[in-house]
Amino acid sequence: MSDTIFQKIIDKELPADIVYEDDSCLAFRDINPVAPVHILIIPKKKIEKISDSSQEDKELLGHLFLVAGGIAKDLGIEDAFRLVVNNGAGAQQTVFHLHIHLIAGREFQWPPG
Ligand code: AMP
């Protein structure tokens, strides 16, 4: 199967506005933001979607959430942000490399659309 856009960003074959990187994950600004702050946090490991993750990914998944919280703190938005994970085409997932959307800077509605 051909590489996803996000794999190309991990491999630095495609440019991205990277805000955080470490050995196991990468965070960069969404190219089509739905809010003033819209950052994607992705594992470097190839996992298509959250339902494909397993026990062995436990630490990595926890790490992604800690990184998201850290970025929110760094940006001063720790009191009002939303984390979203779309799982599967039926839930509007369009890039099949696991990612957490970090969204902030506007009013939110509940339930989400
Ligand atoms: P999802 O619909 O949950 O799969 O989210 C995929 C997200 O990736 C969308 O919000 C897109 O705007 C975003 N996206 C697609 N291509 C790029 C890219 N080259 N750089 C940054 N974000 C991207």
XYZ file of C-alpha atoms and ligand atoms in Angstrom:
136
model
C 0.000 0.000 0.000
C 1.301 3.497 -0.807
C 2.369 5.853 1.976
C -0.174 8.244 3.450
C 0.363 12.010 3.420
C 1.240 11.804 7.112
C 3.901 9.129 6.486
C 5.444 11.497 3.935
C 5.435 14.272 6.557
C 7.119 11.919 9.068
C 9.728 11.027 6.441
C 10.179 14.753 5.647
C 9.213 14.160 2.022
C 6.371 16.675 2.419
C 6.642 19.988 4.297
C 4.545 20.686 7.386
C 4.360 23.365 10.053
C 5.776 21.183 12.831
C 5.178 22.389 16.393
C 6.565 19.371 18.280
C 8.617 16.267 17.491
C 10.220 13.473 19.478
C 11.291 9.870 18.852
C 7.760 8.499 18.773
C 5.479 11.298 17.599
C 5.055 14.444 15.584
C 2.655 17.404 15.876
C 1.982 19.873 13.076
C -0.612 22.451 12.080
C -3.578 21.211 10.056
C -3.435 22.478 6.471
C -7.184 23.179 6.497
C -7.865 24.439 10.038
C -11.391 24.361 11.447
C -10.452 26.690 14.313
C -7.758 29.306 15.034
C -5.685 26.513 16.637
C -5.823 23.171 14.819
C -2.901 20.832 15.371
C -2.564 17.144 14.528
C -0.639 14.828 16.843
C 0.439 11.588 15.173
C 2.516 8.562 16.166
C 5.531 7.795 13.996
C 4.476 4.140 14.155
C 2.125 3.172 11.344
C -1.294 2.644 12.916
C -4.165 3.255 10.502
C -6.792 4.028 13.092
C -7.415 3.803 16.803
C -9.357 0.544 16.408
C -6.205 -1.017 14.926
C -4.150 -0.261 18.047
C -3.382 -2.944 20.613
C -2.038 -3.461 24.133
C 1.486 -2.925 22.853
C 0.502 0.644 21.893
C -0.681 1.520 25.404
C 2.322 3.663 26.289
C 2.430 5.328 22.873
C -1.265 6.276 22.998
C -0.824 7.721 26.479
C 2.182 9.650 25.220
C 0.152 11.215 22.395
C -2.376 12.554 24.906
C 0.360 13.883 27.184
C 1.969 15.629 24.204
C -1.406 17.132 23.249
C -1.850 18.465 26.779
C 1.689 19.844 26.778
C 1.168 21.666 23.489
C -2.084 23.151 24.815
C -0.211 24.390 27.886
C 2.589 25.865 25.775
C 0.006 27.719 23.664
C -1.854 28.965 26.763
C -5.096 27.243 25.763
C -5.126 24.581 28.492
C -8.530 25.713 29.800
C -10.462 25.343 26.536
C -9.451 22.878 23.881
C -10.913 19.796 22.285
C -9.231 16.532 21.256
C -10.916 14.580 18.459
C -10.074 11.209 16.921
C -12.067 10.227 13.851
C -12.068 6.445 13.422
C -13.033 5.103 10.000
C -14.524 6.654 6.885
C -17.983 6.587 8.472
C -16.681 8.927 11.179
C -15.079 11.260 8.592
C -11.539 9.891 8.895
C -9.828 10.862 5.640
C -6.148 10.159 6.358
C -5.531 6.593 7.437
C -2.671 7.209 9.815
C -3.852 7.619 13.405
C -4.044 11.266 14.505
C -5.482 13.338 17.312
C -6.957 16.716 16.335
C -6.202 19.453 18.900
C -8.679 22.256 18.296
C -9.039 25.559 20.149
C -9.656 29.281 19.842
C -13.366 29.361 19.139
C -16.643 28.508 20.855
C -17.566 24.830 20.851
C -20.953 23.152 20.635
C -22.053 19.931 22.272
C -22.917 17.418 20.929
C -20.270 17.765 18.211
C -21.317 17.544 14.565
P -9.381 13.221 9.415
O -10.532 13.712 8.592
O -9.714 13.019 10.870
O -8.721 12.015 8.795
O -8.318 14.410 9.430
C -7.322 14.563 8.466
C -6.825 15.964 8.588
O -5.590 16.073 7.908
C -7.756 17.027 7.979
O -8.147 17.956 8.977
C -6.895 17.679 6.874
O -7.118 19.055 6.757
C -5.489 17.364 7.369
N -4.450 17.338 6.337
C -4.510 16.705 5.144
N -3.352 16.873 4.474
C -2.543 17.622 5.285
C -1.226 18.135 5.148
N -0.483 17.922 4.053
N -0.715 18.880 6.158
C -1.458 19.108 7.269
N -2.706 18.640 7.458
C -3.250 17.916 6.469
